[in-house]
Structure formats: structure tokens, C-alpha cells
Amino acid sequence: MFDYKQLVDQLLNTVKLKEVAPDVFEGESFDYVGKRIFGGQVLAQAIMAASHTLNEDKPCHSLHGYFLRGGSINQPVIYKVRHLRDGRSLSAREVTAIQYKEDQQGNKLEQVVFTMIASFSPMEGGLDYQEEMPAYPPPEDLESEQSLKEHHVGSVPEPLRERFMRPRHVEIKPVKPRDPVYPEPMEPKQANWLRIRELGEQPVAIQQALLAFSSDYYLVGTGLMSHGISFMTKGLQAASIDHSMHFHRPFDINEWLLYDMWSDTTSHSKGLNHGQFWQNGNLVATVQQEGLMRLRG
């Protein structure tokens, strides 16, 4: 058995930034998916960096980011925040995420790994409409991702088995599980229930940061489904290129959220993927991401 509380504590440490200069913050890096920084980590930390520069406690209502380089988990990430606007309701921030690389002379070269523009606004009343929440089996009727791994671990190459079986920091229950080793071509549509239990009461900024963190799981893989390939397919090069997110309504990530995902096109080695987060019948956030999906011979 693994200690889930320890995983939650690591998540909270991920979004706990250190201010190193005015409007400059440092975030610790963790091994979530391998030697390159997990895109969800950078998204979460960038939201936190921007939120720390607000004079008022405003939730984020939209963000648009680009992953420019693969970051290293062996060094922290520096987030530089630029104030673009502070109006009576809307506040806009530009966040640049930086790591450093040494040249042959030992000089440290600044490299931008991610950039984001985010807008913040207080919750207020007004016109309200949404579509109905999709109907899927409830999480209580589904098997957890961790349990499902047990069915496939025997087909995973020996060098990858330990990492394959590592528990996620986010508890996930796929609605319609897919074979990760020998996938069949299918409609590029999938849904997961997810939550981060034992998180406790947290500020809106941390809730939004951790939802952004969670949104990077499975989304880019949706575009692979119609082609019958997965992240374990030999010769596949896959990565997130950009990520946008809109927050519509309050939510609690301690409780189950439905993450409904689909892809409507793949072309030129890229796939466009969409997602919606639902909780208690409410549409709480919308996500869109383009992913690189290049097959090498």
C-alpha cells in the first residue's frame, strides 16, 4: 500500500512557491511523469505565481499557455510575472517560466520553457446558461486506474513496469478503460472521474492550480485513440504544445469531478483535444490543448 497523504503533501509543496524578488517566484520540480517536467506542474505553478501578484483575491477565469521546451526535473523553475492590466474587475498577468542551461564555458543561459497569459476576475452575478452534464456511470461503479494497471502490467516491458505501476497523485477512475499496451482504434472520446482526496479546505487559487495540474492527464492521449496507438507505442513522440483553460463556476477538487474529453481532428503530426470538467451537474471548467503526435520509423 502507498501513503496517499504523502502524495497530497507533495502536490501542495508543488504549488507552494518562494518569492525570490518582486514578481519573481521559484517553484520546486518533481518527478511526475519522467525526467521532463510534467506540463501540469508548470501550469499549476504559473497560476500560483500570477495569483501572488494580485492586490485582491480574484479567481482566474481564463489562461492561455505555450510549452516551449521540455523542462528538467533536476532544477527548480523560475516564474517572472508581468502586470498587464489591473482594472476594477479584470486583472491580466503574463507569466514566463525559466530554467537555466550551462554552455561549454560554464555560463548559465536562460531558457524559457513555458509562457502564459492569464486573466482574473471576481465571481459576480449575471446571465447563466450551460448544457446538461453528460450521463456516465458514477465513480462508485468504476474501477480505479491503479487497480486497472494490475490487469496490464504483465504486458508492459520489464524496464517500464515500476514506473507504470507508480500511483498517481490524482485519483482517477476511467469510465471506459483502454488497453495501454495494445490499444485498438476507437472513437477519440473518453471520460474520467477524478479527485484529490485528503486535500482539505484550500484557497481558490490552489484549487484552480490543482485542477489545471489534473487537466494535463489523458487529454493529449485522446487524439491518439482513433489511430490505435498509445504512449507506449514504439516510435511515438508525444508532447503538449499549448494549453488553454476557462474556469466557469466554483468547485471542490476534494470531491469527484467528471473530466469529459474528445478530439475532433488530427493532422500534420498534431492533435486538437478538448475537455470539460463537471461537478454536481455544473460545468465548472473547459480545456483545450494541441498535442504533438509524431510517429518515427
GROMACS .gro file of C-alpha atoms in nm:
model
  297
    1MET     CA    1   0.000   0.000   0.000
    2PHE     CA    2   0.115   0.353  -0.073
    3ASP     CA    3   0.075   0.657   0.151
    4TYR     CA    4  -0.173   0.878  -0.035
    5LYS     CA    5  -0.134   1.160   0.217
    6GLN     CA    6   0.234   1.176   0.126
    7LEU     CA    7   0.138   1.222  -0.240
    8VAL     CA    8  -0.104   1.501  -0.147
    9ASP     CA    9   0.166   1.674   0.058
   10GLN     CA   10   0.396   1.664  -0.245
   11LEU     CA   11   0.123   1.824  -0.456
   12LEU     CA   12   0.082   2.103  -0.203
   13ASN     CA   13   0.460   2.155  -0.199
   14THR     CA   14   0.449   2.179  -0.578
   15VAL     CA   15   0.215   2.479  -0.566
   16LYS     CA   16   0.394   2.641  -0.272
   17LEU     CA   17   0.622   2.897  -0.440
   18LYS     CA   18   0.905   3.101  -0.292
   19GLU     CA   19   0.926   3.471  -0.377
   20VAL     CA   20   1.287   3.543  -0.474
   21ALA     CA   21   1.237   3.902  -0.597
   22PRO     CA   22   0.941   4.134  -0.661
   23ASP     CA   23   0.708   3.948  -0.903
   24VAL     CA   24   0.960   3.662  -0.935
   25PHE     CA   25   0.890   3.321  -0.783
   26GLU     CA   26   1.064   2.984  -0.762
   27GLY     CA   27   0.884   2.651  -0.783
   28GLU     CA   28   1.031   2.314  -0.691
   29SER     CA   29   1.033   2.044  -0.960
   30PHE     CA   30   0.915   1.688  -0.905
   31ASP     CA   31   0.923   1.363  -1.100
   32TYR     CA   32   0.561   1.318  -1.202
   33VAL     CA   33   0.598   1.155  -1.546
   34GLY     CA   34   0.973   1.114  -1.601
   35LYS     CA   35   1.288   1.319  -1.645
   36ARG     CA   36   1.100   1.604  -1.813
   37ILE     CA   37   0.875   1.830  -1.610
   38PHE     CA   38   0.507   1.737  -1.626
   39GLY     CA   39   0.314   2.008  -1.807
   40GLY     CA   40   0.054   2.012  -1.531
   41GLN     CA   41   0.322   2.113  -1.281
   42VAL     CA   42   0.419   2.420  -1.484
   43LEU     CA   43   0.053   2.515  -1.538
   44ALA     CA   44  -0.021   2.492  -1.166
   45GLN     CA   45   0.286   2.687  -1.061
   46ALA     CA   46   0.229   2.957  -1.323
   47ILE     CA   47  -0.127   3.012  -1.193
   48MET     CA   48   0.006   3.041  -0.839
   49ALA     CA   49   0.279   3.286  -0.943
   50ALA     CA   50   0.027   3.511  -1.116
   51SER     CA   51  -0.220   3.493  -0.826
   52HIS     CA   52   0.051   3.603  -0.579
   53THR     CA   53   0.080   3.938  -0.760
   54LEU     CA   54  -0.288   4.036  -0.728
   55ASN     CA   55  -0.389   4.310  -0.487
   56GLU     CA   56  -0.730   4.146  -0.443
   57ASP     CA   57  -0.825   3.781  -0.410
   58LYS     CA   58  -0.962   3.723  -0.761
   59PRO     CA   59  -1.002   3.376  -0.913
   60CYS     CA   60  -0.861   3.304  -1.256
   61HIS     CA   61  -1.127   3.291  -1.527
   62SER     CA   62  -0.903   3.208  -1.825
   63LEU     CA   63  -0.545   3.118  -1.915
   64HIS     CA   64  -0.360   3.053  -2.239
   65GLY     CA   65  -0.016   2.892  -2.227
   66TYR     CA   66   0.254   2.753  -2.457
   67PHE     CA   67   0.502   2.480  -2.371
   68LEU     CA   68   0.819   2.592  -2.546
   69ARG     CA   69   1.082   2.348  -2.417
   70GLY     CA   70   1.091   2.033  -2.209
   71GLY     CA   71   1.195   2.136  -1.858
   72SER     CA   72   1.426   1.933  -1.635
   73ILE     CA   73   1.307   1.789  -1.303
   74ASN     CA   74   1.661   1.832  -1.170
   75GLN     CA   75   1.627   2.207  -1.114
   76PRO     CA   76   1.356   2.446  -0.998
   77VAL     CA   77   1.155   2.671  -1.230
   78ILE     CA   78   1.167   3.050  -1.204
   79TYR     CA   79   0.843   3.235  -1.280
   80LYS     CA   80   0.862   3.600  -1.382
   81VAL     CA   81   0.527   3.782  -1.372
   82ARG     CA   82   0.446   4.096  -1.567
   83HIS     CA   83   0.146   4.312  -1.481
   84LEU     CA   84  -0.051   4.375  -1.800
   85ARG     CA   85  -0.363   4.532  -1.654
   86ASP     CA   86  -0.542   4.598  -1.327
   87GLY     CA   87  -0.894   4.725  -1.381
   88ARG     CA   88  -1.190   4.749  -1.149
   89SER     CA   89  -1.282   4.387  -1.220
   90LEU     CA   90  -1.030   4.231  -1.462
   91SER     CA   91  -0.661   4.179  -1.390
   92ALA     CA   92  -0.425   4.034  -1.652
   93ARG     CA   93  -0.081   3.881  -1.599
   94GLU     CA   94   0.191   3.744  -1.824
   95VAL     CA   95   0.400   3.464  -1.673
   96THR     CA   96   0.731   3.343  -1.814
   97ALA     CA   97   0.875   3.018  -1.679
   98ILE     CA   98   1.253   2.987  -1.695
   99GLN     CA   99   1.523   2.729  -1.634
  100TYR     CA  100   1.897   2.758  -1.692
  101LYS     CA  101   2.140   2.564  -1.908
  102GLU     CA  102   2.518   2.582  -1.894
  103ASP     CA  103   2.720   2.638  -2.213
  104GLN     CA  104   3.066   2.492  -2.278
  105GLN     CA  105   3.227   2.781  -2.090
  106GLY     CA  106   3.014   2.722  -1.783
  107ASN     CA  107   2.795   3.027  -1.836
  108LYS     CA  108   2.433   2.995  -1.732
  109LEU     CA  109   2.196   3.056  -2.022
  110GLU     CA  110   1.834   3.148  -1.957
  111GLN     CA  111   1.584   2.926  -2.137
  112VAL     CA  112   1.211   2.990  -2.149
  113VAL     CA  113   1.023   2.662  -2.100
  114PHE     CA  114   0.667   2.799  -2.080
  115THR     CA  115   0.477   3.124  -2.122
  116MET     CA  116   0.122   3.212  -2.021
  117ILE     CA  117  -0.126   3.496  -2.017
  118ALA     CA  118  -0.398   3.469  -1.752
  119SER     CA  119  -0.694   3.686  -1.660
  120PHE     CA  120  -0.852   3.715  -1.316
  121SER     CA  121  -1.195   3.843  -1.220
  122PRO     CA  122  -1.421   3.822  -0.914
  123MET     CA  123  -1.727   3.598  -0.925
  124GLU     CA  124  -2.038   3.805  -0.998
  125GLY     CA  125  -2.400   3.751  -1.092
  126GLY     CA  126  -2.536   3.771  -1.444
  127LEU     CA  127  -2.676   3.566  -1.730
  128ASP     CA  128  -2.628   3.195  -1.669
  129TYR     CA  129  -2.661   2.903  -1.913
  130GLN     CA  130  -2.495   2.567  -1.969
  131GLU     CA  131  -2.564   2.240  -2.145
  132GLU     CA  132  -2.664   1.936  -1.944
  133MET     CA  133  -2.395   1.727  -1.782
  134PRO     CA  134  -2.316   1.411  -1.984
  135ALA     CA  135  -2.456   1.089  -1.841
  136TYR     CA  136  -2.186   0.838  -1.740
  137PRO     CA  137  -2.168   0.563  -1.477
  138PRO     CA  138  -2.087   0.710  -1.133
  139PRO     CA  139  -1.737   0.670  -0.987
  140GLU     CA  140  -1.869   0.426  -0.723
  141ASP     CA  141  -1.940   0.175  -1.004
  142LEU     CA  142  -1.596   0.202  -1.166
  143GLU     CA  143  -1.254   0.052  -1.106
  144SER     CA  144  -0.966   0.282  -1.016
  145GLU     CA  145  -0.684   0.347  -1.261
  146GLN     CA  146  -0.437   0.199  -1.011
  147SER     CA  147  -0.637  -0.124  -0.992
  148LEU     CA  148  -0.673  -0.139  -1.371
  149LYS     CA  149  -0.296  -0.129  -1.410
  150GLU     CA  150  -0.277  -0.470  -1.244
  151HIS     CA  151  -0.457  -0.620  -1.545
  152HIS     CA  152  -0.195  -0.493  -1.792
  153VAL     CA  153   0.136  -0.485  -1.602
  154GLY     CA  154   0.230  -0.830  -1.735
  155SER     CA  155   0.230  -0.692  -2.091
  156VAL     CA  156   0.446  -0.391  -2.004
  157PRO     CA  157   0.819  -0.428  -2.086
  158GLU     CA  158   1.017  -0.513  -1.772
  159PRO     CA  159   1.220  -0.186  -1.763
  160LEU     CA  160   0.895   0.018  -1.761
  161ARG     CA  161   0.693  -0.181  -1.509
  162GLU     CA  162   0.800   0.002  -1.194
  163ARG     CA  163   0.717   0.343  -1.339
  164PHE     CA  164   0.395   0.211  -1.494
  165MET     CA  165   0.274   0.096  -1.151
  166ARG     CA  166   0.360   0.417  -0.968
  167PRO     CA  167   0.045   0.562  -0.807
  168ARG     CA  168  -0.077   0.896  -0.936
  169HIS     CA  169  -0.115   1.199  -0.713
  170VAL     CA  170  -0.464   1.239  -0.860
  171GLU     CA  171  -0.715   0.960  -0.803
  172ILE     CA  172  -0.861   0.864  -1.144
  173LYS     CA  173  -1.141   0.628  -1.246
  174PRO     CA  174  -1.172   0.582  -1.624
  175VAL     CA  175  -1.529   0.541  -1.748
  176LYS     CA  176  -1.427   0.312  -2.035
  177PRO     CA  177  -1.075   0.173  -1.974
  178ARG     CA  178  -0.845   0.133  -2.273
  179ASP     CA  179  -0.564  -0.118  -2.309
  180PRO     CA  180  -0.249   0.099  -2.270
  181VAL     CA  181  -0.018  -0.159  -2.428
  182TYR     CA  182  -0.226  -0.298  -2.718
  183PRO     CA  183  -0.487  -0.029  -2.792
  184GLU     CA  184  -0.747  -0.073  -3.065
  185PRO     CA  185  -0.859   0.215  -3.292
  186MET     CA  186  -1.171   0.374  -3.146
  187GLU     CA  187  -1.367   0.695  -3.140
  188PRO     CA  188  -1.144   0.966  -2.987
  189LYS     CA  189  -1.365   1.028  -2.687
  190GLN     CA  190  -1.303   0.933  -2.325
  191ALA     CA  191  -1.406   1.036  -1.977
  192ASN     CA  192  -1.254   1.002  -1.632
  193TRP     CA  193  -1.374   1.073  -1.282
  194LEU     CA  194  -1.100   1.234  -1.074
  195ARG     CA  195  -1.039   1.392  -0.736
  196ILE     CA  196  -0.762   1.475  -0.490
  197ARG     CA  197  -0.894   1.346  -0.160
  198GLU     CA  198  -0.743   1.439   0.177
  199LEU     CA  199  -0.655   1.778   0.034
  200GLY     CA  200  -0.872   1.961   0.285
  201GLU     CA  201  -1.004   2.314   0.253
  202GLN     CA  202  -0.783   2.521   0.022
  203PRO     CA  203  -0.793   2.873  -0.128
  204VAL     CA  204  -0.946   2.916  -0.473
  205ALA     CA  205  -0.601   2.972  -0.631
  206ILE     CA  206  -0.477   2.632  -0.511
  207GLN     CA  207  -0.800   2.461  -0.618
  208GLN     CA  208  -0.766   2.611  -0.967
  209ALA     CA  209  -0.394   2.531  -0.985
  210LEU     CA  210  -0.455   2.167  -0.898
  211LEU     CA  211  -0.743   2.139  -1.146
  212ALA     CA  212  -0.507   2.273  -1.414
  213PHE     CA  213  -0.249   2.018  -1.297
  214SER     CA  214  -0.507   1.738  -1.330
  215SER     CA  215  -0.627   1.859  -1.671
  216ASP     CA  216  -0.297   1.757  -1.832
  217TYR     CA  217  -0.360   1.387  -1.761
  218TYR     CA  218  -0.506   1.189  -2.054
  219LEU     CA  219  -0.600   1.492  -2.266
  220VAL     CA  220  -0.324   1.476  -2.527
  221GLY     CA  221  -0.373   1.099  -2.548
  222THR     CA  222  -0.731   1.148  -2.667
  223GLY     CA  223  -0.602   1.238  -3.013
  224LEU     CA  224  -0.417   0.905  -3.031
  225MET     CA  225  -0.728   0.694  -2.986
  226SER     CA  226  -0.859   0.697  -3.344
  227HIS     CA  227  -0.520   0.573  -3.465
  228GLY     CA  228  -0.496   0.277  -3.227
  229ILE     CA  229  -0.175   0.396  -3.062
  230SER     CA  230  -0.080   0.489  -2.706
  231PHE     CA  231   0.212   0.645  -2.522
  232MET     CA  232   0.373   0.301  -2.518
  233THR     CA  233   0.367   0.270  -2.898
  234LYS     CA  234   0.721   0.231  -3.027
  235GLY     CA  235   0.848   0.536  -3.216
  236LEU     CA  236   0.585   0.777  -3.083
  237GLN     CA  237   0.695   1.127  -2.993
  238ALA     CA  238   0.416   1.300  -2.799
  239ALA     CA  239   0.409   1.626  -2.605
  240SER     CA  240   0.177   1.911  -2.513
  241ILE     CA  241   0.221   2.220  -2.732
  242ASP     CA  242  -0.027   2.461  -2.581
  243HIS     CA  243  -0.299   2.464  -2.316
  244SER     CA  244  -0.595   2.691  -2.256
  245MET     CA  245  -0.842   2.678  -1.972
  246HIS     CA  246  -1.156   2.866  -1.872
  247PHE     CA  247  -1.297   2.846  -1.520
  248HIS     CA  248  -1.676   2.893  -1.514
  249ARG     CA  249  -1.807   2.804  -1.168
  250PRO     CA  250  -1.682   2.712  -0.819
  251PHE     CA  251  -1.582   2.351  -0.749
  252ASP     CA  252  -1.412   2.137  -0.485
  253ILE     CA  253  -1.137   1.910  -0.611
  254ASN     CA  254  -1.163   1.704  -0.290
  255GLU     CA  255  -1.483   1.564  -0.443
  256TRP     CA  256  -1.532   1.372  -0.767
  257LEU     CA  257  -1.525   1.570  -1.092
  258LEU     CA  258  -1.612   1.428  -1.434
  259TYR     CA  259  -1.348   1.505  -1.699
  260ASP     CA  260  -1.513   1.454  -2.040
  261MET     CA  261  -1.262   1.463  -2.331
  262TRP     CA  262  -1.274   1.439  -2.709
  263SER     CA  263  -1.064   1.510  -3.018
  264ASP     CA  264  -1.215   1.634  -3.343
  265THR     CA  265  -0.909   1.641  -3.569
  266THR     CA  266  -0.551   1.519  -3.609
  267SER     CA  267  -0.326   1.644  -3.889
  268HIS     CA  268   0.035   1.739  -3.960
  269SER     CA  269   0.156   1.535  -3.658
  270LYS     CA  270  -0.069   1.730  -3.421
  271GLY     CA  271  -0.399   1.657  -3.250
  272LEU     CA  272  -0.651   1.905  -3.111
  273ASN     CA  273  -0.814   1.790  -2.789
  274HIS     CA  274  -1.100   1.934  -2.585
  275GLY     CA  275  -1.223   1.872  -2.232
  276GLN     CA  276  -1.493   1.975  -1.987
  277PHE     CA  277  -1.495   1.940  -1.609
  278TRP     CA  278  -1.832   1.877  -1.443
  279GLN     CA  279  -1.932   1.854  -1.077
  280ASN     CA  280  -2.279   1.805  -0.931
  281GLY     CA  281  -2.438   1.886  -1.267
  282ASN     CA  282  -2.239   2.208  -1.311
  283LEU     CA  283  -1.992   2.281  -1.591
  284VAL     CA  284  -1.700   2.418  -1.388
  285ALA     CA  285  -1.415   2.442  -1.642
  286THR     CA  286  -1.333   2.398  -2.012
  287VAL     CA  287  -0.996   2.291  -2.150
  288GLN     CA  288  -0.836   2.285  -2.495
  289GLN     CA  289  -0.493   2.155  -2.585
  290GLU     CA  290  -0.297   2.084  -2.901
  291GLY     CA  291  -0.052   1.797  -2.874
  292LEU     CA  292   0.241   1.679  -3.082
  293MET     CA  293   0.192   1.318  -3.200
  294ARG     CA  294   0.476   1.224  -3.431
  295LEU     CA  295   0.550   0.865  -3.534
  296ARG     CA  296   0.911   0.788  -3.618
  297GLY     CA  297   1.016   0.481  -3.809
   0.00000   0.00000   0.00000
